Coordinates of N, CA and C in Angstrom, one line a residue:
L1 N 0.8 -1.2 0.0 CA 0.0 0.0 0.0 C 0.9 1.3 0.0
A2 N 2.0 1.2 0.8 CA 2.8 2.4 0.8 C 3.5 2.6 -0.5
T3 N 3.9 1.5 -1.2 CA 4.4 1.7 -2.5 C 3.5 2.3 -3.5
L4 N 2.2 1.9 -3.5 CA 1.2 2.4 -4.3 C 1.0 3.9 -4.0
R5 N 1.0 4.3 -2.8 CA 0.7 5.7 -2.4 C 1.8 6.6 -3.0
V6 N 3.1 6.1 -2.9 CA 4.2 6.9 -3.4 C 4.1 7.0 -4.9
L7 N 3.6 5.9 -5.6 CA 3.5 5.9 -7.0 C 2.4 6.9 -7.5
V8 N 1.3 7.0 -6.8 CA 0.2 7.9 -7.1 C 0.7 9.3 -6.9
N9 N 1.4 9.6 -5.8 CA 1.8 11.0 -5.5 C 2.8 11.5 -6.6
W10 N 3.7 10.6 -7.0 CA 4.7 11.0 -8.0 C 4.0 11.2 -9.4
S11 N 3.0 10.4 -9.7 CA 2.4 10.5 -11.0 C 1.2 11.4 -11.2
H12 N 0.8 12.0 -10.1 CA -0.4 12.9 -10.1 C -1.6 12.1 -10.5
G13 N -1.7 10.8 -10.2 CA -2.8 10.0 -10.5 C -2.8 9.2 -11.8
Y14 N -1.8 9.5 -12.6 CA -1.6 8.7 -13.9 C -1.1 7.3 -13.6
N15 N -1.5 6.4 -14.4 CA -1.0 5.0 -14.3 C 0.4 5.0 -15.1
V16 N 1.5 4.8 -14.3 CA 2.8 4.8 -14.9 C 3.4 3.4 -14.9
S17 N 2.6 2.4 -14.8 CA 3.1 1.1 -14.9 C 3.6 0.7 -16.3
G18 N 3.2 1.4 -17.3 CA 3.6 1.1 -18.6 C 3.5 2.4 -19.5
G19 N 4.1 2.3 -20.6 CA 4.0 3.5 -21.5 C 2.7 3.6 -22.2
Y20 N 2.3 4.9 -22.5 CA 1.0 5.1 -23.1 C 1.1 4.8 -24.6
T21 N -0.1 4.6 -25.2 CA -0.1 4.4 -26.7 C 0.1 5.8 -27.3
F22 N 0.4 5.8 -28.6 CA 0.7 7.1 -29.2 C 0.1 7.1 -30.6
G23 N -0.1 8.3 -31.1 CA -0.7 8.6 -32.4 C -0.4 10.0 -32.9
F24 N -1.0 10.3 -34.0 CA -0.9 11.7 -34.5 C -2.3 12.3 -34.5
Y25 N -2.4 13.6 -34.0 CA -3.7 14.3 -33.9 C -3.6 15.5 -34.8
R26 N -4.3 15.6 -35.9 CA -4.2 16.6 -36.9 C -4.5 18.0 -36.3
E27 N -5.3 18.1 -35.2 CA -5.6 19.4 -34.6 C -4.4 20.1 -34.0
T28 N -3.3 19.3 -33.8 CA -2.1 19.9 -33.2 C -1.1 20.4 -34.3
A29 N -1.4 20.2 -35.5 CA -0.5 20.7 -36.6 C -0.6 22.2 -36.7
P30 N 0.5 22.9 -36.9 CA 0.5 24.4 -37.0 C -0.4 24.9 -38.1
D31 N -0.4 24.3 -39.2 CA -1.3 24.9 -40.3 C -2.8 24.6 -40.0
W32 N -3.1 23.6 -39.3 CA -4.5 23.3 -38.9 C -4.9 24.4 -37.9
L33 N -4.0 24.7 -36.9 CA -4.3 25.7 -35.9 C -4.4 27.1 -36.6
N34 N -3.6 27.4 -37.5 CA -3.6 28.6 -38.3 C -5.0 28.8 -39.0
F35 N -5.4 27.7 -39.6 CA -6.7 27.7 -40.4 C -7.8 28.0 -39.4
A36 N -7.9 27.3 -38.3 CA -8.9 27.5 -37.3 C -8.9 29.0 -36.8
A37 N -7.7 29.5 -36.6 CA -7.6 30.9 -36.1 C -8.1 31.9 -37.1
L38 N -7.6 31.7 -38.4 CA -8.0 32.6 -39.4 C -9.5 32.6 -39.7
L39 N -10.2 31.5 -39.6 CA -11.6 31.4 -39.7 C -12.3 32.3 -38.7
N40 N -11.7 32.5 -37.6 CA -12.3 33.3 -36.5 C -11.7 34.7 -36.4
G41 N -11.0 35.1 -37.5 CA -10.6 36.5 -37.6 C -9.3 36.8 -36.9
Y42 N -8.5 35.8 -36.5 CA -7.2 36.1 -35.8 C -6.0 36.1 -36.7
R43 N -5.0 36.9 -36.3 CA -3.7 36.8 -37.0 C -3.0 35.6 -36.5
V44 N -2.2 35.0 -37.4 CA -1.6 33.7 -37.1 C -0.1 33.8 -37.3
P45 N 0.7 33.0 -36.7 CA 2.2 32.9 -36.9 C 2.5 32.4 -38.3
D46 N 3.6 32.7 -38.8 CA 4.0 32.3 -40.2 C 4.8 31.0 -40.1
T47 N 4.2 30.0 -40.8 CA 4.9 28.6 -40.7 C 5.8 28.4 -41.9
A48 N 6.0 29.4 -42.7 CA 6.9 29.2 -43.9 C 8.4 29.3 -43.4
G49 N 8.6 30.0 -42.4 CA 10.0 30.1 -41.9 C 10.2 29.5 -40.5
A50 N 11.1 30.1 -39.7 CA 11.4 29.6 -38.4 C 10.3 29.9 -37.4
F51 N 9.9 29.0 -36.6 CA 9.0 29.2 -35.5 C 9.3 28.2 -34.4
R52 N 8.7 28.4 -33.2 CA 9.0 27.5 -32.1 C 7.7 26.9 -31.6
Y53 N 7.7 25.6 -31.3 CA 6.5 24.8 -31.0 C 6.7 24.0 -29.8
L54 N 5.8 24.0 -28.9 CA 5.9 23.3 -27.6 C 4.8 22.4 -27.4
E55 N 5.1 21.1 -27.0 CA 4.0 20.2 -26.6 C 4.2 19.8 -25.1
L56 N 3.2 20.1 -24.3 CA 3.2 19.7 -22.9 C 2.5 18.4 -22.8
G57 N 3.2 17.4 -22.2 CA 2.6 16.0 -22.2 C 2.8 15.4 -23.5
C58 N 4.0 15.3 -24.0 CA 4.2 14.8 -25.4 C 4.2 13.3 -25.5
G59 N 4.1 12.6 -24.4 CA 4.0 11.1 -24.5 C 5.2 10.5 -25.1
Q60 N 5.0 9.6 -26.0 CA 6.1 8.9 -26.7 C 6.8 9.7 -27.8
G61 N 6.3 10.9 -28.1 CA 7.0 11.7 -29.0 C 6.7 11.5 -30.5
F62 N 5.8 10.6 -30.8 CA 5.5 10.2 -32.2 C 5.0 11.4 -33.0
G63 N 3.9 12.0 -32.5 CA 3.3 13.1 -33.2 C 4.3 14.3 -33.4
L64 N 5.0 14.6 -32.3 CA 5.9 15.7 -32.4 C 7.1 15.5 -33.4
C65 N 7.5 14.3 -33.5 CA 8.6 13.9 -34.4 C 8.0 14.1 -35.9
L66 N 6.8 13.7 -36.1 CA 6.2 13.9 -37.4 C 6.2 15.4 -37.8
L67 N 5.8 16.2 -36.8 CA 5.7 17.7 -37.1 C 7.1 18.2 -37.3
A68 N 8.1 17.8 -36.6 CA 9.5 18.2 -36.7 C 10.0 17.9 -38.1
A69 N 9.6 16.7 -38.6 CA 10.1 16.3 -40.0 C 9.3 17.1 -41.0
T70 N 8.1 17.6 -40.8 CA 7.3 18.3 -41.7 C 7.8 19.8 -41.8
Y71 N 8.2 20.3 -40.7 CA 8.6 21.7 -40.6 C 10.1 21.8 -40.2
P72 N 11.0 21.5 -41.1 CA 12.5 21.4 -40.8 C 13.1 22.8 -40.3
K73 N 12.4 23.9 -40.6 CA 13.0 25.2 -40.2 C 12.5 25.6 -38.8
A74 N 11.6 24.9 -38.3 CA 11.0 25.2 -37.0 C 11.8 24.4 -35.9
E75 N 11.5 24.8 -34.6 CA 12.2 24.2 -33.5 C 11.1 23.7 -32.5
F76 N 11.2 22.4 -32.1 CA 10.2 21.7 -31.4 C 10.8 21.3 -30.0
L77 N 9.9 21.4 -29.0 CA 10.2 21.0 -27.6 C 9.1 20.1 -27.1
G78 N 9.4 18.9 -26.7 CA 8.4 18.1 -26.0 C 8.7 17.9 -24.6
I79 N 7.7 18.0 -23.7 CA 7.9 17.8 -22.3 C 7.0 16.8 -21.7
D80 N 7.5 15.8 -21.0 CA 6.7 14.8 -20.3 C 7.3 14.4 -19.0
F81 N 6.5 14.0 -18.0 CA 7.0 13.6 -16.7 C 7.5 12.2 -16.7
N82 N 7.1 11.4 -17.6 CA 7.3 9.9 -17.6 C 8.7 9.6 -18.3
P83 N 9.7 9.1 -17.5 CA 11.0 8.8 -18.1 C 10.9 7.8 -19.3
E84 N 10.0 6.9 -19.2 CA 9.9 5.9 -20.3 C 9.5 6.6 -21.6
H85 N 8.5 7.5 -21.5 CA 8.1 8.3 -22.7 C 9.2 9.1 -23.3
V86 N 10.0 9.8 -22.4 CA 11.0 10.7 -22.9 C 12.1 9.9 -23.5
A87 N 12.5 8.8 -22.9 CA 13.5 7.9 -23.5 C 13.1 7.4 -24.9
H88 N 11.9 7.0 -25.0 CA 11.4 6.5 -26.3 C 11.4 7.7 -27.4
A89 N 10.9 8.8 -26.9 CA 10.9 10.0 -27.9 C 12.3 10.4 -28.4
R90 N 13.2 10.4 -27.5 CA 14.6 10.8 -27.9 C 15.2 9.8 -28.8
E91 N 14.9 8.5 -28.6 CA 15.4 7.5 -29.5 C 14.7 7.6 -30.9
L92 N 13.4 7.9 -30.9 CA 12.7 8.0 -32.1 C 13.3 9.2 -32.9
A93 N 13.5 10.3 -32.3 CA 14.1 11.5 -33.0 C 15.5 11.2 -33.5
R94 N 16.3 10.4 -32.7 CA 17.6 10.1 -33.2 C 17.6 9.2 -34.4
A95 N 16.7 8.1 -34.3 CA 16.6 7.2 -35.4 C 16.1 7.9 -36.7
A96 N 15.2 8.9 -36.5 CA 14.7 9.6 -37.7 C 15.6 10.7 -38.2
G97 N 16.8 10.9 -37.5 CA 17.7 11.9 -38.0 C 17.2 13.4 -37.8
L98 N 16.4 13.6 -36.8 CA 15.8 14.9 -36.6 C 16.7 15.8 -35.7
H99 N 17.1 17.0 -36.1 CA 18.0 17.8 -35.3 C 17.3 19.1 -34.8
N100 N 16.0 19.2 -35.1 CA 15.2 20.4 -34.7 C 14.2 20.1 -33.6
I101 N 14.5 19.1 -32.8 CA 13.6 18.7 -31.8 C 14.4 18.3 -30.6
R102 N 13.8 18.5 -29.4 CA 14.4 18.0 -28.1 C 13.2 17.6 -27.2
F103 N 13.5 16.7 -26.3 CA 12.6 16.2 -25.3 C 13.2 16.3 -24.0
E104 N 12.3 16.8 -23.0 CA 12.8 17.0 -21.7 C 11.8 16.3 -20.7
E105 N 12.4 15.7 -19.7 CA 11.6 15.1 -18.6 C 11.4 16.2 -17.5
A106 N 10.1 16.5 -17.2 CA 9.9 17.5 -16.2 C 8.4 17.4 -15.7
D107 N 8.2 18.0 -14.5 CA 6.9 18.0 -13.9 C 6.3 19.4 -14.1
F108 N 5.0 19.5 -14.5 CA 4.4 20.8 -14.7 C 4.4 21.6 -13.5
S109 N 4.2 21.0 -12.3 CA 4.2 21.8 -11.1 C 5.5 22.5 -10.8
E110 N 6.6 21.8 -11.1 CA 7.9 22.4 -10.9 C 8.2 23.5 -12.0
L111 N 7.8 23.2 -13.2 CA 8.0 24.2 -14.3 C 7.1 25.5 -14.0
A112 N 6.0 25.3 -13.4 CA 5.2 26.5 -13.0 C 5.9 27.4 -12.1
R113 N 6.6 26.8 -11.2 CA 7.4 27.6 -10.2 C 8.5 28.4 -10.8
Q114 N 9.2 27.8 -11.8 CA 10.3 28.5 -12.5 C 10.4 27.9 -13.9
W115 N 9.9 28.6 -14.9 CA 10.0 28.2 -16.3 C 11.5 28.3 -16.7
P116 N 12.1 27.3 -17.1 CA 13.6 27.4 -17.5 C 13.9 28.3 -18.6
A117 N 14.9 29.2 -18.4 CA 15.2 30.2 -19.4 C 15.6 29.5 -20.7
D118 N 16.3 28.4 -20.6 CA 16.8 27.8 -21.9 C 15.6 27.1 -22.7
F119 N 14.4 27.0 -22.1 CA 13.3 26.5 -22.8 C 12.8 27.6 -23.7
G120 N 12.8 28.8 -23.3 CA 12.4 29.9 -24.1 C 10.9 30.0 -24.2
Q121 N 10.4 30.8 -25.3 CA 9.0 31.0 -25.5 C 8.7 30.5 -26.9
F122 N 7.4 30.3 -27.2 CA 6.9 29.6 -28.4 C 5.7 30.3 -29.0
E123 N 5.7 30.1 -30.4 CA 4.5 30.6 -31.1 C 3.3 29.7 -31.1
Y124 N 3.6 28.4 -30.8 CA 2.6 27.4 -30.7 C 2.8 26.6 -29.4
A125 N 1.7 26.2 -28.7 CA 1.8 25.4 -27.5 C 0.5 24.5 -27.5
V126 N 0.7 23.2 -27.4 CA -0.4 22.2 -27.5 C -0.4 21.3 -26.3
L127 N -1.6 20.8 -25.9 CA -1.7 19.7 -25.0 C -2.8 18.8 -25.5
H128 N -2.6 17.6 -25.7 CA -3.6 16.6 -26.1 C -3.8 15.5 -25.1
G129 N -5.0 15.4 -24.6 CA -5.3 14.3 -23.6 C -4.6 14.5 -22.3
I130 N -4.4 15.7 -21.8 CA -3.8 16.0 -20.6 C -4.7 16.7 -19.6
Y131 N -5.2 17.9 -20.0 CA -5.9 18.8 -19.1 C -7.0 18.2 -18.3
S132 N -7.8 17.4 -19.0 CA -9.0 16.8 -18.4 C -8.7 15.6 -17.5
W133 N -7.5 15.2 -17.5 CA -7.1 14.0 -16.8 C -6.3 14.3 -15.5
V134 N -6.0 15.5 -15.3 CA -5.1 15.8 -14.1 C -5.9 16.6 -13.1
P135 N -5.5 16.6 -11.8 CA -6.2 17.3 -10.8 C -6.1 18.8 -10.9
E136 N -7.0 19.5 -10.2 CA -7.0 21.0 -10.3 C -5.7 21.7 -10.0
P137 N -4.9 21.3 -9.0 CA -3.6 22.0 -8.8 C -2.7 21.9 -10.0
L138 N -2.7 20.7 -10.7 CA -1.9 20.6 -11.9 C -2.4 21.4 -13.1
R139 N -3.8 21.5 -13.1 CA -4.3 22.4 -14.2 C -3.9 23.8 -14.0
R140 N -3.9 24.3 -12.8 CA -3.4 25.7 -12.5 C -1.9 25.8 -12.9
A141 N -1.1 24.7 -12.6 CA 0.3 24.8 -13.0 C 0.4 24.8 -14.5
I142 N -0.4 24.1 -15.3 CA -0.3 24.1 -16.7 C -0.6 25.5 -17.3
V143 N -1.6 26.2 -16.7 CA -1.9 27.5 -17.1 C -0.8 28.5 -16.9
Q144 N -0.1 28.3 -15.7 CA 1.1 29.1 -15.4 C 2.2 28.8 -16.4
C145 N 2.4 27.6 -16.8 CA 3.4 27.2 -17.7 C 3.1 27.8 -19.1
L146 N 1.9 27.8 -19.5 CA 1.5 28.4 -20.8 C 1.7 29.9 -20.8
G147 N 1.5 30.5 -19.7 CA 1.7 32.0 -19.6 C 3.2 32.3 -19.7
A148 N 4.0 31.5 -19.2 CA 5.5 31.8 -19.2 C 6.1 31.3 -20.5
A149 N 5.4 30.4 -21.2 CA 6.1 29.7 -22.4 C 5.6 30.3 -23.7
T150 N 4.6 31.2 -23.8 CA 4.1 31.6 -25.0 C 4.4 33.1 -25.3
V151 N 4.7 33.4 -26.5 CA 4.9 34.8 -26.9 C 3.5 35.5 -27.2
P152 N 3.4 36.8 -27.2 CA 2.1 37.5 -27.5 C 1.6 37.0 -28.9
G153 N 0.4 36.7 -28.9 CA -0.2 36.2 -30.2 C 0.0 34.7 -30.5
A154 N 0.5 34.0 -29.6 CA 0.8 32.6 -29.8 C -0.6 31.8 -29.8
L155 N -0.6 30.7 -30.5 CA -1.8 29.8 -30.6 C -1.6 28.7 -29.6
V156 N -2.6 28.5 -28.8 CA -2.6 27.4 -27.8 C -3.7 26.4 -28.1
Y157 N -3.4 25.1 -28.2 CA -4.5 24.1 -28.4 C -4.5 23.2 -27.1
V158 N -5.7 23.1 -26.5 CA -5.9 22.3 -25.3 C -7.1 21.4 -25.6
S159 N -6.9 20.1 -25.8 CA -8.0 19.2 -25.9 C -8.7 18.9 -24.6
Y160 N -10.0 18.8 -24.6 CA -10.7 18.6 -23.3 C -11.8 17.5 -23.5
N161 N -11.8 16.5 -22.7 CA -12.8 15.4 -22.9 C -14.1 15.8 -22.2
T162 N -15.1 16.3 -22.9 CA -16.3 16.7 -22.4 C -17.3 15.6 -22.3
L163 N -18.3 15.7 -21.4 CA -19.2 14.6 -21.2 C -20.1 14.2 -22.4
P164 N -20.5 15.1 -23.2 CA -21.3 14.6 -24.4 C -20.6 13.6 -25.2
G165 N -19.3 13.8 -25.4 CA -18.5 12.8 -26.2 C -18.0 11.6 -25.4
W166 N -17.9 11.8 -24.1 CA -17.2 10.7 -23.3 C -18.1 10.0 -22.3
M167 N -19.5 10.3 -22.4 CA -20.4 9.7 -21.4 C -20.3 8.1 -21.5
S168 N -20.2 7.6 -22.7 CA -20.2 6.1 -22.8 C -19.0 5.5 -22.2
A169 N -17.9 6.3 -22.2 CA -16.6 5.8 -21.7 C -16.4 6.0 -20.2
M170 N -17.2 6.8 -19.6 CA -17.0 7.2 -18.2 C -17.1 5.9 -17.3
P171 N -18.1 5.0 -17.5 CA -18.1 3.8 -16.6 C -16.8 3.0 -16.6
V172 N -16.3 2.9 -17.9 CA -15.0 2.1 -18.0 C -13.9 2.8 -17.3
Q173 N -13.8 4.1 -17.5 CA -12.7 4.9 -16.8 C -12.9 4.8 -15.3
H174 N -14.1 5.0 -14.8 CA -14.3 5.0 -13.4 C -14.0 3.6 -12.8
L175 N -14.4 2.5 -13.4 CA -14.1 1.2 -12.9 C -12.6 0.9 -12.8
L176 N -11.9 1.2 -13.9 CA -10.5 0.9 -14.0 C -9.7 1.8 -13.0
R177 N -10.2 3.0 -12.8 CA -9.6 3.9 -11.8 C -9.7 3.3 -10.4
R178 N -10.9 2.8 -10.1 CA -11.2 2.2 -8.7 C -10.3 0.9 -8.5
L179 N -10.2 0.1 -9.6 CA -9.4 -1.1 -9.5 C -7.9 -0.7 -9.3
Q180 N -7.5 0.3 -9.9 CA -6.1 0.7 -9.8 C -5.8 1.2 -8.3
L181 N -6.7 1.9 -7.8 CA -6.6 2.5 -6.4 C -6.6 1.4 -5.4
Q182 N -7.3 0.3 -5.7 CA -7.4 -0.8 -4.7 C -6.4 -1.9 -4.8
S183 N -5.5 -1.8 -5.8 CA -4.5 -2.8 -6.1 C -3.2 -2.3 -6.5
A184 N -2.1 -2.9 -6.1 CA -0.8 -2.5 -6.6 C -0.3 -3.4 -7.7
R185 N -1.2 -4.1 -8.4 CA -0.9 -5.0 -9.5 C -0.5 -4.2 -10.7
P186 N 0.2 -4.8 -11.7 CA 0.5 -4.1 -12.9 C -0.7 -3.7 -13.7
G187 N -0.6 -2.6 -14.5 CA -1.7 -2.1 -15.3 C -2.3 -3.1 -16.2
A188 N -1.5 -4.0 -16.8 CA -2.1 -5.1 -17.7 C -3.1 -6.0 -16.9
Q189 N -2.7 -6.3 -15.7 CA -3.6 -7.2 -14.9 C -4.9 -6.5 -14.5
I190 N -4.8 -5.2 -14.2 CA -5.9 -4.4 -13.9 C -6.9 -4.3 -15.1
L191 N -6.3 -4.1 -16.2 CA -7.1 -4.0 -17.5 C -7.8 -5.4 -17.7
Q192 N -7.1 -6.5 -17.5 CA -7.7 -7.8 -17.6 C -8.9 -8.0 -16.7
Q193 N -8.7 -7.6 -15.4 CA -9.8 -7.7 -14.4 C -11.0 -6.8 -14.8
G194 N -10.7 -5.6 -15.4 CA -11.8 -4.8 -15.8 C -12.5 -5.4 -17.0
V195 N -11.8 -6.1 -17.9 CA -12.5 -6.8 -19.0 C -13.4 -7.8 -18.4
Q196 N -13.0 -8.6 -17.5 CA -13.8 -9.7 -16.9 C -15.0 -9.1 -16.2
V197 N -14.9 -8.0 -15.5 CA -16.0 -7.3 -14.8 C -17.1 -6.9 -15.9
F198 N -16.6 -6.3 -16.9 CA -17.6 -5.8 -18.0 C -18.2 -7.0 -18.7
E199 N -17.5 -8.0 -18.9 CA -18.0 -9.2 -19.6 C -19.2 -9.8 -18.7
S200 N -19.0 -9.8 -17.4 CA -20.0 -10.2 -16.5 C -21.2 -9.3 -16.6
L201 N -21.0 -8.0 -16.6 CA -22.1 -7.0 -16.7 C -22.9 -7.2 -18.0
I202 N -22.1 -7.4 -19.1 CA -22.8 -7.6 -20.4 C -23.7 -8.9 -20.4
A203 N -23.1 -10.0 -19.8 CA -23.9 -11.2 -19.7 C -25.1 -11.0 -18.9
A204 N -25.1 -10.2 -17.9 CA -26.2 -9.9 -17.0 C -27.2 -8.9 -17.7
Q205 N -26.8 -8.4 -18.9 CA -27.6 -7.3 -19.6 C -27.8 -6.1 -18.8
A206 N -26.7 -5.7 -18.1 CA -26.7 -4.5 -17.2 C -26.7 -3.3 -18.2
G207 N -27.2 -2.1 -17.7 CA -27.2 -0.9 -18.5 C -26.6 0.2 -17.7
V208 N -26.4 1.4 -18.4 CA -25.9 2.6 -17.7 C -27.0 3.6 -17.6
V209 N -27.2 4.1 -16.4 CA -28.2 5.2 -16.2 C -27.5 6.5 -16.0
S210 N -27.8 7.5 -16.9 CA -27.2 8.8 -16.8 C -28.0 9.8 -16.1

């Protein structure tokens, strides 16, 4: 139990027993963000030349590496608190021969207290799948980080899992979260237990009441 408590405190509630899955999300692309801003009457950064791009909670680095390859004149920084993610991202960038990208292991709460001078400021800052999954103190830290990390007129993208789109997934998330808090077993075993529970509920023709 003591081991689990330390793990939760360090991870801010995230399951760190294994690396997260990864993918590319078009909403984080600079030109996509520019298009959305232009449609709403805002001036946008120029992506034809050099610009700086930040991803908070970059995960395994896959999406950021794709962007770095697409915009070779730009500079990219990915930040994540999970050492496994950062190690994978750095190796991916090295294998791809990318020289305009770096990855740093850091905690948002620490960065909020003192944004590193060598990180600098950015024309773009994005968070995908982060803000709605962390507790309120860490959300405030993220806002402070964005304030320190962005230049005037920067574009910021924050994905947020709202109930209309996530209501069907909420029971799954809640159950797995409860199983995680009650057990120090590896994440794969908790997922398997969750599958068994839901298979039993399906067999019993149970429903969800909202």
